[in-house]
Amino acid sequence: MSTITAPANLTGSYTIDPSHSRIGFVARHAMVTKVRGNFNEFEGTGYFDATQPGNSRVELAITADSIDTRNADRDAHLKSNDFFDMDNHPQIRFVSTAVEQIDAENYRVTGDLTIKDVTKSVTVDFEYTGTAVDPYGNARIGLEGATKVNRKDWGLNWNAALEAGGVLVSEKVTLEFEVSAIRTNDAD
């Protein structure tokens, strides 16, 4: 297995490319299967310091109404007051508070996740997946990460008991990030 290390020349400012990135989630449904979904509209910026990762930072804004689980009825329920209450809370935000390098290809990003005006600290482990210059001359950096959270920590409490025991929607949700970011400049 080869190790991919972020070269020092990657230090700079970046913008997440939403057409080549994914922000998603996985939750267990009816205690037997997993349901996957995505947020299709988001934007994010960051600064990556390859030699001093602690100077790195990221901000992400997700349009809550862009939730997509490939089921219109389920999406409508998730948009309702039972879950995200998107009419009153149209945006989900993440702002990093710390970045640390774990090893040559792994980083730990801690930050404030705000859903429905509730802010909690979360930590996401990211793997650096490489860099490339695309056919348009854009320098890109790739990262993949995930973390598990309890949705009730943000007031997403709705559930239904199952006849055989258990609940319809798990409390634990895995948040998934597949990021392609385009370098915008070298300024801090």
mmCIF file of C-alpha atoms in Angstrom:
data_model
loop_
_atom_site.group_PDB
_atom_site.id
_atom_site.type_symbol
_atom_site.label_atom_id
_atom_site.label_comp_id
_atom_site.label_asym_id
_atom_site.label_seq_id
_atom_site.Cartn_x
_atom_site.Cartn_y
_atom_site.Cartn_z
ATOM 1 C CA MET A 1 0.000 0.000 0.000
ATOM 2 C CA SER A 2 1.455 3.342 -1.019
ATOM 3 C CA THR A 3 1.308 6.398 1.180
ATOM 4 C CA ILE A 4 0.163 9.672 -0.340
ATOM 5 C CA THR A 5 1.698 12.673 1.394
ATOM 6 C CA ALA A 6 0.487 16.228 0.810
ATOM 7 C CA PRO A 7 3.384 18.165 -0.748
ATOM 8 C CA ALA A 8 4.325 21.502 0.835
ATOM 9 C CA ASN A 9 3.476 23.311 -2.405
ATOM 10 C CA LEU A 10 -0.243 22.583 -1.764
ATOM 11 C CA THR A 11 -0.396 25.341 0.833
ATOM 12 C CA GLY A 12 -3.048 27.850 -0.228
ATOM 13 C CA SER A 13 -6.723 28.759 -0.330
ATOM 14 C CA TYR A 14 -9.314 26.409 -1.815
ATOM 15 C CA THR A 15 -12.972 26.358 -2.796
ATOM 16 C CA ILE A 16 -14.952 23.121 -2.718
ATOM 17 C CA ASP A 17 -16.123 22.075 -6.177
ATOM 18 C CA PRO A 18 -19.728 20.929 -5.542
ATOM 19 C CA SER A 19 -20.042 19.245 -8.942
ATOM 20 C CA HIS A 20 -17.175 16.881 -8.042
ATOM 21 C CA SER A 21 -17.813 16.528 -4.306
ATOM 22 C CA ARG A 22 -20.389 14.754 -2.142
ATOM 23 C CA ILE A 23 -21.770 15.492 1.294
ATOM 24 C CA GLY A 24 -23.924 12.638 2.467
ATOM 25 C CA PHE A 25 -25.199 10.632 5.378
ATOM 26 C CA VAL A 26 -26.157 7.091 6.306
ATOM 27 C CA ALA A 27 -28.771 6.100 8.901
ATOM 28 C CA ARG A 28 -30.198 2.715 9.803
ATOM 29 C CA HIS A 29 -33.887 2.302 8.886
ATOM 30 C CA ALA A 30 -36.272 -0.080 10.667
ATOM 31 C CA MET A 31 -33.246 -1.621 12.405
ATOM 32 C CA VAL A 32 -32.484 -3.765 9.339
ATOM 33 C CA THR A 33 -31.052 -1.668 6.513
ATOM 34 C CA LYS A 34 -29.202 1.550 5.839
ATOM 35 C CA VAL A 35 -30.651 4.542 4.036
ATOM 36 C CA ARG A 36 -28.225 6.845 2.276
ATOM 37 C CA GLY A 37 -28.774 10.442 1.335
ATOM 38 C CA ASN A 38 -26.998 13.509 0.053
ATOM 39 C CA PHE A 39 -27.185 17.251 0.259
ATOM 40 C CA ASN A 40 -27.013 18.423 -3.348
ATOM 41 C CA GLU A 41 -26.355 22.125 -2.701
ATOM 42 C CA PHE A 42 -23.415 23.328 -0.621
ATOM 43 C CA GLU A 43 -20.435 25.616 -0.750
ATOM 44 C CA GLY A 44 -17.225 25.692 1.168
ATOM 45 C CA THR A 45 -13.870 27.367 1.394
ATOM 46 C CA GLY A 46 -10.695 26.597 3.219
ATOM 47 C CA TYR A 47 -7.061 27.249 3.689
ATOM 48 C CA PHE A 48 -4.659 24.295 3.708
ATOM 49 C CA ASP A 49 -1.190 24.671 5.203
ATOM 50 C CA ALA A 50 0.721 21.528 4.242
ATOM 51 C CA THR A 51 3.724 22.314 6.460
ATOM 52 C CA GLN A 52 1.756 23.612 9.488
ATOM 53 C CA PRO A 53 -1.639 21.830 9.354
ATOM 54 C CA GLY A 54 -2.733 23.584 12.559
ATOM 55 C CA ASN A 55 -2.977 26.790 10.514
ATOM 56 C CA SER A 56 -5.511 25.153 8.179
ATOM 57 C CA ARG A 57 -9.229 25.906 8.330
ATOM 58 C CA VAL A 58 -12.491 25.171 6.540
ATOM 59 C CA GLU A 59 -16.023 26.575 6.408
ATOM 60 C CA LEU A 60 -18.974 24.768 4.885
ATOM 61 C CA ALA A 61 -22.563 25.903 4.271
ATOM 62 C CA ILE A 62 -25.166 23.310 3.238
ATOM 63 C CA THR A 63 -28.600 24.153 1.862
ATOM 64 C CA ALA A 64 -30.787 21.928 4.033
ATOM 65 C CA ASP A 65 -33.612 21.902 1.467
ATOM 66 C CA SER A 66 -31.306 20.109 -0.997
ATOM 67 C CA ILE A 67 -31.590 16.837 0.944
ATOM 68 C CA ASP A 68 -32.034 13.866 -1.393
ATOM 69 C CA THR A 69 -32.617 10.273 -0.300
ATOM 70 C CA ARG A 70 -34.140 9.186 -3.649
ATOM 71 C CA ASN A 71 -37.602 9.066 -2.043
ATOM 72 C CA ALA A 72 -39.803 12.198 -2.326
ATOM 73 C CA ASP A 73 -42.026 11.295 0.647
ATOM 74 C CA ARG A 74 -39.057 10.636 2.925
ATOM 75 C CA ASP A 75 -37.357 13.845 1.750
ATOM 76 C CA ALA A 76 -40.510 15.850 2.514
ATOM 77 C CA HIS A 77 -40.631 14.329 6.007
ATOM 78 C CA LEU A 78 -36.949 15.138 6.611
ATOM 79 C CA LYS A 79 -37.596 18.748 5.529
ATOM 80 C CA SER A 80 -40.495 19.081 7.971
ATOM 81 C CA ASN A 81 -40.477 20.228 11.592
ATOM 82 C CA ASP A 82 -40.128 16.555 12.650
ATOM 83 C CA PHE A 83 -36.505 16.708 11.512
ATOM 84 C CA PHE A 84 -34.700 19.679 9.932
ATOM 85 C CA ASP A 85 -37.516 22.301 10.033
ATOM 86 C CA MET A 86 -36.071 23.759 6.854
ATOM 87 C CA ASP A 87 -38.542 26.633 6.621
ATOM 88 C CA ASN A 88 -37.037 28.078 9.802
ATOM 89 C CA HIS A 89 -33.509 26.648 9.497
ATOM 90 C CA PRO A 90 -32.509 26.688 5.826
ATOM 91 C CA GLN A 91 -28.784 26.187 6.353
ATOM 92 C CA ILE A 92 -26.476 23.699 8.038
ATOM 93 C CA ARG A 93 -23.011 25.081 8.823
ATOM 94 C CA PHE A 94 -19.621 23.701 9.777
ATOM 95 C CA VAL A 95 -16.698 25.906 10.856
ATOM 96 C CA SER A 96 -13.425 24.271 11.837
ATOM 97 C CA THR A 97 -11.801 25.089 15.156
ATOM 98 C CA ALA A 98 -8.714 22.837 14.876
ATOM 99 C CA VAL A 99 -6.862 20.798 12.266
ATOM 100 C CA GLU A 100 -4.166 18.261 13.088
ATOM 101 C CA GLN A 101 -2.123 15.903 10.959
ATOM 102 C CA ILE A 102 -2.362 12.309 12.199
ATOM 103 C CA ASP A 103 0.145 10.774 9.781
ATOM 104 C CA ALA A 104 1.370 11.228 6.208
ATOM 105 C CA GLU A 105 -2.106 10.977 4.671
ATOM 106 C CA ASN A 106 -4.616 11.505 7.488
ATOM 107 C CA TYR A 107 -5.927 14.655 9.118
ATOM 108 C CA ARG A 108 -8.355 15.274 11.967
ATOM 109 C CA VAL A 109 -10.633 18.286 11.622
ATOM 110 C CA THR A 110 -12.607 19.461 14.655
ATOM 111 C CA GLY A 111 -15.238 22.137 14.331
ATOM 112 C CA ASP A 112 -18.645 23.508 15.181
ATOM 113 C CA LEU A 113 -21.583 21.886 13.375
ATOM 114 C CA THR A 114 -24.772 23.946 13.499
ATOM 115 C CA ILE A 115 -28.142 22.362 12.704
ATOM 116 C CA LYS A 116 -31.441 24.018 13.671
ATOM 117 C CA ASP A 117 -29.549 26.745 15.574
ATOM 118 C CA VAL A 118 -27.900 24.107 17.794
ATOM 119 C CA THR A 119 -24.095 24.095 17.650
ATOM 120 C CA LYS A 120 -22.058 21.086 18.772
ATOM 121 C CA SER A 121 -18.412 20.208 18.296
ATOM 122 C CA VAL A 122 -17.672 17.285 15.970
ATOM 123 C CA THR A 123 -14.449 15.701 14.769
ATOM 124 C CA VAL A 124 -14.027 14.323 11.260
ATOM 125 C CA ASP A 125 -11.101 12.157 10.218
ATOM 126 C CA PHE A 126 -10.052 12.861 6.630
ATOM 127 C CA GLU A 127 -7.792 10.954 4.290
ATOM 128 C CA TYR A 128 -5.796 12.984 1.778
ATOM 129 C CA THR A 129 -6.508 11.226 -1.542
ATOM 130 C CA GLY A 130 -4.224 13.176 -3.841
ATOM 131 C CA THR A 131 -3.815 16.185 -6.078
ATOM 132 C CA ALA A 132 -4.148 16.814 -9.773
ATOM 133 C CA VAL A 133 -4.234 19.569 -12.320
ATOM 134 C CA ASP A 134 -7.446 19.198 -14.309
ATOM 135 C CA PRO A 135 -7.763 19.835 -18.094
ATOM 136 C CA TYR A 136 -8.720 23.461 -17.337
ATOM 137 C CA GLY A 137 -5.515 24.142 -15.418
ATOM 138 C CA ASN A 138 -7.133 24.031 -11.958
ATOM 139 C CA ALA A 139 -5.008 22.608 -9.144
ATOM 140 C CA ARG A 140 -7.193 20.244 -7.122
ATOM 141 C CA ILE A 141 -6.859 18.524 -3.774
ATOM 142 C CA GLY A 142 -8.912 15.498 -2.730
ATOM 143 C CA LEU A 143 -10.047 14.478 0.748
ATOM 144 C CA GLU A 144 -12.458 11.846 2.050
ATOM 145 C CA GLY A 145 -13.812 11.688 5.574
ATOM 146 C CA ALA A 146 -16.571 10.483 7.846
ATOM 147 C CA THR A 147 -17.805 10.789 11.399
ATOM 148 C CA LYS A 148 -20.657 9.353 13.458
ATOM 149 C CA VAL A 149 -23.022 11.651 15.337
ATOM 150 C CA ASN A 150 -26.190 11.287 17.376
ATOM 151 C CA ARG A 151 -28.914 13.242 15.552
ATOM 152 C CA LYS A 152 -30.725 13.923 18.837
ATOM 153 C CA ASP A 153 -27.826 16.178 19.883
ATOM 154 C CA TRP A 154 -29.204 18.686 17.332
ATOM 155 C CA GLY A 155 -32.879 18.253 18.207
ATOM 156 C CA LEU A 156 -33.649 15.796 15.393
ATOM 157 C CA ASN A 157 -35.734 13.679 17.746
ATOM 158 C CA TRP A 158 -38.644 12.263 15.743
ATOM 159 C CA ASN A 159 -39.012 8.488 15.691
ATOM 160 C CA ALA A 160 -41.592 5.714 15.614
ATOM 161 C CA ALA A 161 -41.558 2.481 17.609
ATOM 162 C CA LEU A 162 -41.604 -0.773 15.657
ATOM 163 C CA GLU A 163 -44.030 -3.561 16.525
ATOM 164 C CA ALA A 164 -41.193 -6.076 16.855
ATOM 165 C CA GLY A 165 -39.154 -3.692 19.016
ATOM 166 C CA GLY A 166 -36.673 -1.015 18.161
ATOM 167 C CA VAL A 167 -37.308 2.202 16.254
ATOM 168 C CA LEU A 168 -37.828 3.293 12.666
ATOM 169 C CA VAL A 169 -34.792 5.636 12.440
ATOM 170 C CA SER A 170 -31.485 5.115 14.229
ATOM 171 C CA GLU A 171 -30.142 7.854 16.456
ATOM 172 C CA LYS A 172 -26.628 7.328 15.099
ATOM 173 C CA VAL A 173 -25.935 8.872 11.703
ATOM 174 C CA THR A 174 -22.712 8.681 9.721
ATOM 175 C CA LEU A 175 -21.788 11.906 7.950
ATOM 176 C CA GLU A 176 -19.702 11.384 4.807
ATOM 177 C CA PHE A 177 -17.517 13.850 2.906
ATOM 178 C CA GLU A 178 -15.893 13.311 -0.489
ATOM 179 C CA VAL A 179 -14.232 16.581 -1.404
ATOM 180 C CA SER A 180 -12.553 17.897 -4.507
ATOM 181 C CA ALA A 181 -11.357 21.447 -3.845
ATOM 182 C CA ILE A 182 -9.903 23.876 -6.363
ATOM 183 C CA ARG A 183 -6.975 26.063 -5.397
ATOM 184 C CA THR A 184 -7.971 29.725 -5.659
ATOM 185 C CA ASN A 185 -4.786 31.507 -4.563
ATOM 186 C CA ASP A 186 -1.818 31.380 -2.211
ATOM 187 C CA ALA A 187 -2.900 34.118 0.186
ATOM 188 C CA ASP A 188 -3.698 33.301 3.792
#
